[in-house]
């Protein structure tokens, strides 16, 4: 597998993770327990941040010029 294919597969997986995390958000209020809700929302926020980190690094890798020509 070459880099572009790996990037595409990782990007697809990250998109799935992001969609799952987004789907959890509307369920949190239904727990009706403020401390649990607060902790879950913090955790979901951290997950979202880390997904964005992965996406950012993939984008940087795609744009990086690996040529050795000066």
mmJSON file of the N, C-alpha and C atoms, coordinates in Angstrom:
{"data_MODEL":{"atom_site":{
"group_PDB":["ATOM","ATOM","ATOM","ATOM","ATOM","ATOM","ATOM","ATOM","ATOM","ATOM","ATOM","ATOM","ATOM","ATOM","ATOM","ATOM","ATOM","ATOM","ATOM","ATOM","ATOM","ATOM","ATOM","ATOM","ATOM","ATOM","ATOM","ATOM","ATOM","ATOM","ATOM","ATOM","ATOM","ATOM","ATOM","ATOM","ATOM","ATOM","ATOM","ATOM","ATOM","ATOM","ATOM","ATOM","ATOM","ATOM","ATOM","ATOM","ATOM","ATOM","ATOM","ATOM","ATOM","ATOM","ATOM","ATOM","ATOM","ATOM","ATOM","ATOM","ATOM","ATOM","ATOM","ATOM","ATOM","ATOM","ATOM","ATOM","ATOM","ATOM","ATOM","ATOM","ATOM","ATOM","ATOM","ATOM","ATOM","ATOM","ATOM","ATOM","ATOM","ATOM","ATOM","ATOM","ATOM","ATOM","ATOM","ATOM","ATOM","ATOM","ATOM","ATOM","ATOM","ATOM","ATOM","ATOM","ATOM","ATOM","ATOM","ATOM","ATOM","ATOM","ATOM","ATOM","ATOM","ATOM","ATOM","ATOM","ATOM","ATOM","ATOM","ATOM","ATOM","ATOM","ATOM","ATOM","ATOM","ATOM","ATOM","ATOM","ATOM","ATOM","ATOM","ATOM","ATOM","ATOM","ATOM","ATOM","ATOM","ATOM","ATOM","ATOM","ATOM","ATOM","ATOM","ATOM","ATOM","ATOM","ATOM","ATOM","ATOM","ATOM","ATOM","ATOM","ATOM","ATOM","ATOM","ATOM","ATOM","ATOM","ATOM","ATOM","ATOM","ATOM","ATOM","ATOM","ATOM","ATOM","ATOM","ATOM","ATOM","ATOM","ATOM","ATOM","ATOM","ATOM","ATOM","ATOM","ATOM","ATOM","ATOM","ATOM","ATOM","ATOM","ATOM","ATOM","ATOM","ATOM","ATOM","ATOM","ATOM","ATOM","ATOM","ATOM","ATOM","ATOM","ATOM","ATOM","ATOM","ATOM","ATOM","ATOM","ATOM","ATOM","ATOM","ATOM","ATOM","ATOM","ATOM","ATOM","ATOM","ATOM","ATOM","ATOM","ATOM","ATOM","ATOM","ATOM","ATOM","ATOM"],
"id":[1,2,3,4,5,6,7,8,9,10,11,12,13,14,15,16,17,18,19,20,21,22,23,24,25,26,27,28,29,30,31,32,33,34,35,36,37,38,39,40,41,42,43,44,45,46,47,48,49,50,51,52,53,54,55,56,57,58,59,60,61,62,63,64,65,66,67,68,69,70,71,72,73,74,75,76,77,78,79,80,81,82,83,84,85,86,87,88,89,90,91,92,93,94,95,96,97,98,99,100,101,102,103,104,105,106,107,108,109,110,111,112,113,114,115,116,117,118,119,120,121,122,123,124,125,126,127,128,129,130,131,132,133,134,135,136,137,138,139,140,141,142,143,144,145,146,147,148,149,150,151,152,153,154,155,156,157,158,159,160,161,162,163,164,165,166,167,168,169,170,171,172,173,174,175,176,177,178,179,180,181,182,183,184,185,186,187,188,189,190,191,192,193,194,195,196,197,198,199,200,201,202,203,204,205,206,207,208,209,210],
"type_symbol":["N","C","C","N","C","C","N","C","C","N","C","C","N","C","C","N","C","C","N","C","C","N","C","C","N","C","C","N","C","C","N","C","C","N","C","C","N","C","C","N","C","C","N","C","C","N","C","C","N","C","C","N","C","C","N","C","C","N","C","C","N","C","C","N","C","C","N","C","C","N","C","C","N","C","C","N","C","C","N","C","C","N","C","C","N","C","C","N","C","C","N","C","C","N","C","C","N","C","C","N","C","C","N","C","C","N","C","C","N","C","C","N","C","C","N","C","C","N","C","C","N","C","C","N","C","C","N","C","C","N","C","C","N","C","C","N","C","C","N","C","C","N","C","C","N","C","C","N","C","C","N","C","C","N","C","C","N","C","C","N","C","C","N","C","C","N","C","C","N","C","C","N","C","C","N","C","C","N","C","C","N","C","C","N","C","C","N","C","C","N","C","C","N","C","C","N","C","C","N","C","C","N","C","C","N","C","C","N","C","C"],
"label_atom_id":["N","CA","C","N","CA","C","N","CA","C","N","CA","C","N","CA","C","N","CA","C","N","CA","C","N","CA","C","N","CA","C","N","CA","C","N","CA","C","N","CA","C","N","CA","C","N","CA","C","N","CA","C","N","CA","C","N","CA","C","N","CA","C","N","CA","C","N","CA","C","N","CA","C","N","CA","C","N","CA","C","N","CA","C","N","CA","C","N","CA","C","N","CA","C","N","CA","C","N","CA","C","N","CA","C","N","CA","C","N","CA","C","N","CA","C","N","CA","C","N","CA","C","N","CA","C","N","CA","C","N","CA","C","N","CA","C","N","CA","C","N","CA","C","N","CA","C","N","CA","C","N","CA","C","N","CA","C","N","CA","C","N","CA","C","N","CA","C","N","CA","C","N","CA","C","N","CA","C","N","CA","C","N","CA","C","N","CA","C","N","CA","C","N","CA","C","N","CA","C","N","CA","C","N","CA","C","N","CA","C","N","CA","C","N","CA","C","N","CA","C","N","CA","C","N","CA","C","N","CA","C","N","CA","C","N","CA","C","N","CA","C","N","CA","C"],
"label_alt_id":[null,null,null,null,null,null,null,null,null,null,null,null,null,null,null,null,null,null,null,null,null,null,null,null,null,null,null,null,null,null,null,null,null,null,null,null,null,null,null,null,null,null,null,null,null,null,null,null,null,null,null,null,null,null,null,null,null,null,null,null,null,null,null,null,null,null,null,null,null,null,null,null,null,null,null,null,null,null,null,null,null,null,null,null,null,null,null,null,null,null,null,null,null,null,null,null,null,null,null,null,null,null,null,null,null,null,null,null,null,null,null,null,null,null,null,null,null,null,null,null,null,null,null,null,null,null,null,null,null,null,null,null,null,null,null,null,null,null,null,null,null,null,null,null,null,null,null,null,null,null,null,null,null,null,null,null,null,null,null,null,null,null,null,null,null,null,null,null,null,null,null,null,null,null,null,null,null,null,null,null,null,null,null,null,null,null,null,null,null,null,null,null,null,null,null,null,null,null,null,null,null,null,null,null,null,null,null,null,null,null],
"label_comp_id":["UNK","UNK","UNK","UNK","UNK","UNK","UNK","UNK","UNK","UNK","UNK","UNK","UNK","UNK","UNK","UNK","UNK","UNK","UNK","UNK","UNK","UNK","UNK","UNK","UNK","UNK","UNK","UNK","UNK","UNK","UNK","UNK","UNK","UNK","UNK","UNK","UNK","UNK","UNK","UNK","UNK","UNK","UNK","UNK","UNK","UNK","UNK","UNK","UNK","UNK","UNK","UNK","UNK","UNK","UNK","UNK","UNK","UNK","UNK","UNK","UNK","UNK","UNK","UNK","UNK","UNK","UNK","UNK","UNK","UNK","UNK","UNK","UNK","UNK","UNK","UNK","UNK","UNK","UNK","UNK","UNK","UNK","UNK","UNK","UNK","UNK","UNK","UNK","UNK","UNK","UNK","UNK","UNK","UNK","UNK","UNK","UNK","UNK","UNK","UNK","UNK","UNK","UNK","UNK","UNK","UNK","UNK","UNK","UNK","UNK","UNK","UNK","UNK","UNK","UNK","UNK","UNK","UNK","UNK","UNK","UNK","UNK","UNK","UNK","UNK","UNK","UNK","UNK","UNK","UNK","UNK","UNK","UNK","UNK","UNK","UNK","UNK","UNK","UNK","UNK","UNK","UNK","UNK","UNK","UNK","UNK","UNK","UNK","UNK","UNK","UNK","UNK","UNK","UNK","UNK","UNK","UNK","UNK","UNK","UNK","UNK","UNK","UNK","UNK","UNK","UNK","UNK","UNK","UNK","UNK","UNK","UNK","UNK","UNK","UNK","UNK","UNK","UNK","UNK","UNK","UNK","UNK","UNK","UNK","UNK","UNK","UNK","UNK","UNK","UNK","UNK","UNK","UNK","UNK","UNK","UNK","UNK","UNK","UNK","UNK","UNK","UNK","UNK","UNK","UNK","UNK","UNK","UNK","UNK","UNK"],
"label_asym_id":["A","A","A","A","A","A","A","A","A","A","A","A","A","A","A","A","A","A","A","A","A","A","A","A","A","A","A","A","A","A","A","A","A","A","A","A","A","A","A","A","A","A","A","A","A","A","A","A","A","A","A","A","A","A","A","A","A","A","A","A","A","A","A","A","A","A","A","A","A","A","A","A","A","A","A","A","A","A","A","A","A","A","A","A","A","A","A","A","A","A","A","A","A","A","A","A","A","A","A","A","A","A","A","A","A","A","A","A","A","A","A","A","A","A","A","A","A","A","A","A","A","A","A","A","A","A","A","A","A","A","A","A","A","A","A","A","A","A","A","A","A","A","A","A","A","A","A","A","A","A","A","A","A","A","A","A","A","A","A","A","A","A","A","A","A","A","A","A","A","A","A","A","A","A","A","A","A","A","A","A","A","A","A","A","A","A","A","A","A","A","A","A","A","A","A","A","A","A","A","A","A","A","A","A","A","A","A","A","A","A"],
"label_entity_id":["1","1","1","1","1","1","1","1","1","1","1","1","1","1","1","1","1","1","1","1","1","1","1","1","1","1","1","1","1","1","1","1","1","1","1","1","1","1","1","1","1","1","1","1","1","1","1","1","1","1","1","1","1","1","1","1","1","1","1","1","1","1","1","1","1","1","1","1","1","1","1","1","1","1","1","1","1","1","1","1","1","1","1","1","1","1","1","1","1","1","1","1","1","1","1","1","1","1","1","1","1","1","1","1","1","1","1","1","1","1","1","1","1","1","1","1","1","1","1","1","1","1","1","1","1","1","1","1","1","1","1","1","1","1","1","1","1","1","1","1","1","1","1","1","1","1","1","1","1","1","1","1","1","1","1","1","1","1","1","1","1","1","1","1","1","1","1","1","1","1","1","1","1","1","1","1","1","1","1","1","1","1","1","1","1","1","1","1","1","1","1","1","1","1","1","1","1","1","1","1","1","1","1","1","1","1","1","1","1","1"],
"label_seq_id":[1,1,1,2,2,2,3,3,3,4,4,4,5,5,5,6,6,6,7,7,7,8,8,8,9,9,9,10,10,10,11,11,11,12,12,12,13,13,13,14,14,14,15,15,15,16,16,16,17,17,17,18,18,18,19,19,19,20,20,20,21,21,21,22,22,22,23,23,23,24,24,24,25,25,25,26,26,26,27,27,27,28,28,28,29,29,29,30,30,30,31,31,31,32,32,32,33,33,33,34,34,34,35,35,35,36,36,36,37,37,37,38,38,38,39,39,39,40,40,40,41,41,41,42,42,42,43,43,43,44,44,44,45,45,45,46,46,46,47,47,47,48,48,48,49,49,49,50,50,50,51,51,51,52,52,52,53,53,53,54,54,54,55,55,55,56,56,56,57,57,57,58,58,58,59,59,59,60,60,60,61,61,61,62,62,62,63,63,63,64,64,64,65,65,65,66,66,66,67,67,67,68,68,68,69,69,69,70,70,70],
"pdbx_PDB_ins_code":[null,null,null,null,null,null,null,null,null,null,null,null,null,null,null,null,null,null,null,null,null,null,null,null,null,null,null,null,null,null,null,null,null,null,null,null,null,null,null,null,null,null,null,null,null,null,null,null,null,null,null,null,null,null,null,null,null,null,null,null,null,null,null,null,null,null,null,null,null,null,null,null,null,null,null,null,null,null,null,null,null,null,null,null,null,null,null,null,null,null,null,null,null,null,null,null,null,null,null,null,null,null,null,null,null,null,null,null,null,null,null,null,null,null,null,null,null,null,null,null,null,null,null,null,null,null,null,null,null,null,null,null,null,null,null,null,null,null,null,null,null,null,null,null,null,null,null,null,null,null,null,null,null,null,null,null,null,null,null,null,null,null,null,null,null,null,null,null,null,null,null,null,null,null,null,null,null,null,null,null,null,null,null,null,null,null,null,null,null,null,null,null,null,null,null,null,null,null,null,null,null,null,null,null,null,null,null,null,null,null],
"Cartn_x":[0.853,0.0,0.899,0.536,1.283,0.692,1.446,1.032,-0.359,-0.667,-2.004,-3.15,-2.969,-4.018,-4.144,-3.006,-3.033,-3.717,-3.395,-4.018,-5.525,-5.957,-7.396,-8.085,-7.464,-8.068,-8.13,-7.059,-7.059,-8.109,-8.177,-9.162,-10.59,-10.859,-12.19,-12.495,-11.507,-11.699,-11.939,-11.173,-11.321,-12.694,-13.154,-14.489,-15.547,-15.378,-16.309,-16.296,-15.103,-14.988,-15.697,-15.457,-16.081,-17.605,-18.106,-19.555,-20.128,-19.417,-19.874,-19.898,-18.839,-18.775,-19.901,-20.133,-21.205,-22.565,-22.732,-23.986,-24.237,-23.186,-23.327,-23.84,-23.449,-23.802,-25.29,-26.212,-27.627,-28.142,-27.398,-27.837,-27.463,-26.456,-25.946,-27.019,-27.814,-28.831,-29.861,-30.058,-31.038,-30.593,-29.339,-28.851,-29.416,-29.782,-30.397,-29.552,-28.244,-27.331,-26.23,-26.318,-25.428,-23.938,-23.479,-22.042,-21.569,-22.365,-22.01,-22.036,-23.046,-23.142,-21.926,-21.527,-20.383,-19.117,-18.896,-17.694,-17.728,-18.891,-19.003,-18.762,-19.305,-19.1,-17.631,-16.953,-15.512,-14.765,-15.113,-14.44,-14.719,-15.952,-16.296,-15.556,-15.39,-14.631,-13.177,-12.593,-11.205,-11.069,-12.023,-12.006,-12.056,-12.932,-13.057,-11.746,-11.101,-9.816,-8.778,-8.723,-7.725,-8.006,-9.273,-9.628,-9.144,-9.307,-8.844,-7.323,-6.62,-5.156,-4.751,-5.411,-5.106,-5.361,-6.511,-6.829,-5.801,-5.365,-4.385,-3.063,-2.628,-1.364,-1.448,-2.583,-2.757,-2.684,-3.311,-3.287,-1.867,-1.132,0.263,1.088,0.878,1.622,1.313,0.058,-0.32,0.334,0.44,0.974,2.493,3.119,4.574,5.227,6.279,7.006,8.178,8.12,9.172,10.273,10.238,11.26,12.609,13.673,15.031,15.674,14.913,15.422,15.506,16.659,16.826,16.745],
"Cartn_y":[-1.172,0.0,1.236,2.178,3.425,4.468,5.536,6.59,7.153,7.5,8.078,7.147,5.853,4.9,4.808,4.81,4.752,5.992,7.143,8.384,8.32,7.832,7.737,6.798,5.67,4.723,5.302,5.967,6.592,7.69,8.496,9.58,9.013,7.913,7.297,6.806,6.195,5.71,6.874,7.943,9.118,9.751,9.769,10.302,9.475,8.161,7.295,7.564,7.766,8.086,9.401,10.4,11.711,11.604,10.824,10.656,9.965,8.98,8.281,9.211,9.985,10.928,11.95,12.449,13.414,12.799,11.525,10.844,10.635,10.649,10.457,11.729,12.881,14.158,14.296,14.016,14.204,13.206,12.137,11.138,11.503,12.318,12.641,13.255,14.227,14.798,13.777,12.723,11.708,10.899,11.02,10.314,10.909,12.185,12.871,12.767,12.864,12.87,13.876,15.04,16.149,15.815,15.164,14.867,13.938,12.94,12.016,12.736,13.552,14.314,15.217,15.892,16.797,16.039,14.9,14.115,13.559,13.108,12.591,13.694,14.866,15.97,16.378,16.353,16.633,15.591,14.328,13.247,13.333,13.629,13.761,14.932,16.004,17.154,16.757,16.017,15.572,14.641,13.752,12.875,13.696,14.682,15.537,16.262,16.766,17.45,16.504,15.281,14.337,13.916,13.783,13.483,14.613,15.847,16.993,17.0,16.562,16.466,15.471,14.33,13.323,13.893,14.552,15.125,16.172,16.998,18.04,17.425,16.374,15.74,15.059,14.479,13.881,14.951,16.079,17.175,17.692,17.854,18.302,17.303,16.026,14.992,15.025,15.218,15.292,16.481,17.593,18.805,18.868,18.01,18.049,17.618,18.307,17.988,17.094,15.831,14.877,14.827,15.724,15.68,16.106,15.597,15.945,16.924,17.398,18.346,19.722,20.357,21.695,22.755],
"Cartn_z":[0.0,0.0,0.0,-0.806,-0.909,0.048,0.25,1.177,0.862,-0.393,-0.654,-0.258,-0.508,-0.134,1.384,2.074,3.537,4.108,3.541,4.002,3.803,2.654,2.38,3.362,3.665,4.604,6.015,6.422,7.745,7.799,6.747,6.705,6.801,6.114,6.174,7.592,8.24,9.606,10.566,10.401,11.256,11.046,9.814,9.531,10.273,10.278,11.001,12.496,13.042,14.468,14.765,13.93,14.13,14.067,13.131,13.006,14.242,14.759,15.96,17.167,17.331,18.455,18.344,17.143,16.928,17.257,16.96,17.252,18.736,19.527,20.972,21.65,21.147,21.787,22.111,21.189,21.527,22.568,22.803,23.774,25.206,25.366,26.703,27.61,27.159,28.053,28.543,27.795,28.171,29.393,29.792,30.973,32.258,32.213,33.355,34.623,34.461,35.603,35.295,35.936,35.597,35.709,36.776,36.848,35.723,35.428,34.346,33.008,32.801,31.557,31.377,32.44,32.352,31.977,32.601,32.305,30.884,30.45,29.083,28.06,28.305,27.365,27.309,28.453,28.457,27.634,27.839,27.114,25.616,25.25,23.835,23.206,23.955,23.464,23.213,24.147,23.982,22.773,22.593,21.417,20.134,20.112,18.933,18.65,19.692,19.51,18.914,19.399,18.91,17.467,17.115,15.724,14.823,15.269,14.483,14.354,15.384,15.317,14.234,14.203,13.182,11.793,11.61,10.306,9.89,10.837,10.548,10.098,10.779,10.412,9.044,8.737,7.412,6.33,6.579,5.613,5.415,6.502,6.398,5.602,5.851,5.145,3.656,3.311,1.9,1.203,1.901,1.285,1.307,2.108,2.226,0.921,0.554,-0.668,-0.298,-0.704,-0.379,-1.423,-2.376,-3.42,-2.857,-3.472,-3.049,-4.016,-4.982,-5.964,-5.318,-5.461,-4.871,-5.931],
"occupancy":[1.0,1.0,1.0,1.0,1.0,1.0,1.0,1.0,1.0,1.0,1.0,1.0,1.0,1.0,1.0,1.0,1.0,1.0,1.0,1.0,1.0,1.0,1.0,1.0,1.0,1.0,1.0,1.0,1.0,1.0,1.0,1.0,1.0,1.0,1.0,1.0,1.0,1.0,1.0,1.0,1.0,1.0,1.0,1.0,1.0,1.0,1.0,1.0,1.0,1.0,1.0,1.0,1.0,1.0,1.0,1.0,1.0,1.0,1.0,1.0,1.0,1.0,1.0,1.0,1.0,1.0,1.0,1.0,1.0,1.0,1.0,1.0,1.0,1.0,1.0,1.0,1.0,1.0,1.0,1.0,1.0,1.0,1.0,1.0,1.0,1.0,1.0,1.0,1.0,1.0,1.0,1.0,1.0,1.0,1.0,1.0,1.0,1.0,1.0,1.0,1.0,1.0,1.0,1.0,1.0,1.0,1.0,1.0,1.0,1.0,1.0,1.0,1.0,1.0,1.0,1.0,1.0,1.0,1.0,1.0,1.0,1.0,1.0,1.0,1.0,1.0,1.0,1.0,1.0,1.0,1.0,1.0,1.0,1.0,1.0,1.0,1.0,1.0,1.0,1.0,1.0,1.0,1.0,1.0,1.0,1.0,1.0,1.0,1.0,1.0,1.0,1.0,1.0,1.0,1.0,1.0,1.0,1.0,1.0,1.0,1.0,1.0,1.0,1.0,1.0,1.0,1.0,1.0,1.0,1.0,1.0,1.0,1.0,1.0,1.0,1.0,1.0,1.0,1.0,1.0,1.0,1.0,1.0,1.0,1.0,1.0,1.0,1.0,1.0,1.0,1.0,1.0,1.0,1.0,1.0,1.0,1.0,1.0,1.0,1.0,1.0,1.0,1.0,1.0,1.0,1.0,1.0,1.0,1.0,1.0],
"B_iso_or_equiv":[0.0,0.0,0.0,0.0,0.0,0.0,0.0,0.0,0.0,0.0,0.0,0.0,0.0,0.0,0.0,0.0,0.0,0.0,0.0,0.0,0.0,0.0,0.0,0.0,0.0,0.0,0.0,0.0,0.0,0.0,0.0,0.0,0.0,0.0,0.0,0.0,0.0,0.0,0.0,0.0,0.0,0.0,0.0,0.0,0.0,0.0,0.0,0.0,0.0,0.0,0.0,0.0,0.0,0.0,0.0,0.0,0.0,0.0,0.0,0.0,0.0,0.0,0.0,0.0,0.0,0.0,0.0,0.0,0.0,0.0,0.0,0.0,0.0,0.0,0.0,0.0,0.0,0.0,0.0,0.0,0.0,0.0,0.0,0.0,0.0,0.0,0.0,0.0,0.0,0.0,0.0,0.0,0.0,0.0,0.0,0.0,0.0,0.0,0.0,0.0,0.0,0.0,0.0,0.0,0.0,0.0,0.0,0.0,0.0,0.0,0.0,0.0,0.0,0.0,0.0,0.0,0.0,0.0,0.0,0.0,0.0,0.0,0.0,0.0,0.0,0.0,0.0,0.0,0.0,0.0,0.0,0.0,0.0,0.0,0.0,0.0,0.0,0.0,0.0,0.0,0.0,0.0,0.0,0.0,0.0,0.0,0.0,0.0,0.0,0.0,0.0,0.0,0.0,0.0,0.0,0.0,0.0,0.0,0.0,0.0,0.0,0.0,0.0,0.0,0.0,0.0,0.0,0.0,0.0,0.0,0.0,0.0,0.0,0.0,0.0,0.0,0.0,0.0,0.0,0.0,0.0,0.0,0.0,0.0,0.0,0.0,0.0,0.0,0.0,0.0,0.0,0.0,0.0,0.0,0.0,0.0,0.0,0.0,0.0,0.0,0.0,0.0,0.0,0.0,0.0,0.0,0.0,0.0,0.0,0.0],
"pdbx_formal_charge":[null,null,null,null,null,null,null,null,null,null,null,null,null,null,null,null,null,null,null,null,null,null,null,null,null,null,null,null,null,null,null,null,null,null,null,null,null,null,null,null,null,null,null,null,null,null,null,null,null,null,null,null,null,null,null,null,null,null,null,null,null,null,null,null,null,null,null,null,null,null,null,null,null,null,null,null,null,null,null,null,null,null,null,null,null,null,null,null,null,null,null,null,null,null,null,null,null,null,null,null,null,null,null,null,null,null,null,null,null,null,null,null,null,null,null,null,null,null,null,null,null,null,null,null,null,null,null,null,null,null,null,null,null,null,null,null,null,null,null,null,null,null,null,null,null,null,null,null,null,null,null,null,null,null,null,null,null,null,null,null,null,null,null,null,null,null,null,null,null,null,null,null,null,null,null,null,null,null,null,null,null,null,null,null,null,null,null,null,null,null,null,null,null,null,null,null,null,null,null,null,null,null,null,null,null,null,null,null,null,null],
"auth_seq_id":[1,1,1,2,2,2,3,3,3,4,4,4,5,5,5,6,6,6,7,7,7,8,8,8,9,9,9,10,10,10,11,11,11,12,12,12,13,13,13,14,14,14,15,15,15,16,16,16,17,17,17,18,18,18,19,19,19,20,20,20,21,21,21,22,22,22,23,23,23,24,24,24,25,25,25,26,26,26,27,27,27,28,28,28,29,29,29,30,30,30,31,31,31,32,32,32,33,33,33,34,34,34,35,35,35,36,36,36,37,37,37,38,38,38,39,39,39,40,40,40,41,41,41,42,42,42,43,43,43,44,44,44,45,45,45,46,46,46,47,47,47,48,48,48,49,49,49,50,50,50,51,51,51,52,52,52,53,53,53,54,54,54,55,55,55,56,56,56,57,57,57,58,58,58,59,59,59,60,60,60,61,61,61,62,62,62,63,63,63,64,64,64,65,65,65,66,66,66,67,67,67,68,68,68,69,69,69,70,70,70],
"auth_comp_id":["UNK","UNK","UNK","UNK","UNK","UNK","UNK","UNK","UNK","UNK","UNK","UNK","UNK","UNK","UNK","UNK","UNK","UNK","UNK","UNK","UNK","UNK","UNK","UNK","UNK","UNK","UNK","UNK","UNK","UNK","UNK","UNK","UNK","UNK","UNK","UNK","UNK","UNK","UNK","UNK","UNK","UNK","UNK","UNK","UNK","UNK","UNK","UNK","UNK","UNK","UNK","UNK","UNK","UNK","UNK","UNK","UNK","UNK","UNK","UNK","UNK","UNK","UNK","UNK","UNK","UNK","UNK","UNK","UNK","UNK","UNK","UNK","UNK","UNK","UNK","UNK","UNK","UNK","UNK","UNK","UNK","UNK","UNK","UNK","UNK","UNK","UNK","UNK","UNK","UNK","UNK","UNK","UNK","UNK","UNK","UNK","UNK","UNK","UNK","UNK","UNK","UNK","UNK","UNK","UNK","UNK","UNK","UNK","UNK","UNK","UNK","UNK","UNK","UNK","UNK","UNK","UNK","UNK","UNK","UNK","UNK","UNK","UNK","UNK","UNK","UNK","UNK","UNK","UNK","UNK","UNK","UNK","UNK","UNK","UNK","UNK","UNK","UNK","UNK","UNK","UNK","UNK","UNK","UNK","UNK","UNK","UNK","UNK","UNK","UNK","UNK","UNK","UNK","UNK","UNK","UNK","UNK","UNK","UNK","UNK","UNK","UNK","UNK","UNK","UNK","UNK","UNK","UNK","UNK","UNK","UNK","UNK","UNK","UNK","UNK","UNK","UNK","UNK","UNK","UNK","UNK","UNK","UNK","UNK","UNK","UNK","UNK","UNK","UNK","UNK","UNK","UNK","UNK","UNK","UNK","UNK","UNK","UNK","UNK","UNK","UNK","UNK","UNK","UNK","UNK","UNK","UNK","UNK","UNK","UNK"],
"auth_asym_id":["A","A","A","A","A","A","A","A","A","A","A","A","A","A","A","A","A","A","A","A","A","A","A","A","A","A","A","A","A","A","A","A","A","A","A","A","A","A","A","A","A","A","A","A","A","A","A","A","A","A","A","A","A","A","A","A","A","A","A","A","A","A","A","A","A","A","A","A","A","A","A","A","A","A","A","A","A","A","A","A","A","A","A","A","A","A","A","A","A","A","A","A","A","A","A","A","A","A","A","A","A","A","A","A","A","A","A","A","A","A","A","A","A","A","A","A","A","A","A","A","A","A","A","A","A","A","A","A","A","A","A","A","A","A","A","A","A","A","A","A","A","A","A","A","A","A","A","A","A","A","A","A","A","A","A","A","A","A","A","A","A","A","A","A","A","A","A","A","A","A","A","A","A","A","A","A","A","A","A","A","A","A","A","A","A","A","A","A","A","A","A","A","A","A","A","A","A","A","A","A","A","A","A","A","A","A","A","A","A","A"],
"auth_atom_id":["N","CA","C","N","CA","C","N","CA","C","N","CA","C","N","CA","C","N","CA","C","N","CA","C","N","CA","C","N","CA","C","N","CA","C","N","CA","C","N","CA","C","N","CA","C","N","CA","C","N","CA","C","N","CA","C","N","CA","C","N","CA","C","N","CA","C","N","CA","C","N","CA","C","N","CA","C","N","CA","C","N","CA","C","N","CA","C","N","CA","C","N","CA","C","N","CA","C","N","CA","C","N","CA","C","N","CA","C","N","CA","C","N","CA","C","N","CA","C","N","CA","C","N","CA","C","N","CA","C","N","CA","C","N","CA","C","N","CA","C","N","CA","C","N","CA","C","N","CA","C","N","CA","C","N","CA","C","N","CA","C","N","CA","C","N","CA","C","N","CA","C","N","CA","C","N","CA","C","N","CA","C","N","CA","C","N","CA","C","N","CA","C","N","CA","C","N","CA","C","N","CA","C","N","CA","C","N","CA","C","N","CA","C","N","CA","C","N","CA","C","N","CA","C","N","CA","C","N","CA","C","N","CA","C","N","CA","C","N","CA","C","N","CA","C"],
"pdbx_PDB_model_num":[1,1,1,1,1,1,1,1,1,1,1,1,1,1,1,1,1,1,1,1,1,1,1,1,1,1,1,1,1,1,1,1,1,1,1,1,1,1,1,1,1,1,1,1,1,1,1,1,1,1,1,1,1,1,1,1,1,1,1,1,1,1,1,1,1,1,1,1,1,1,1,1,1,1,1,1,1,1,1,1,1,1,1,1,1,1,1,1,1,1,1,1,1,1,1,1,1,1,1,1,1,1,1,1,1,1,1,1,1,1,1,1,1,1,1,1,1,1,1,1,1,1,1,1,1,1,1,1,1,1,1,1,1,1,1,1,1,1,1,1,1,1,1,1,1,1,1,1,1,1,1,1,1,1,1,1,1,1,1,1,1,1,1,1,1,1,1,1,1,1,1,1,1,1,1,1,1,1,1,1,1,1,1,1,1,1,1,1,1,1,1,1,1,1,1,1,1,1,1,1,1,1,1,1,1,1,1,1,1,1]
}}}
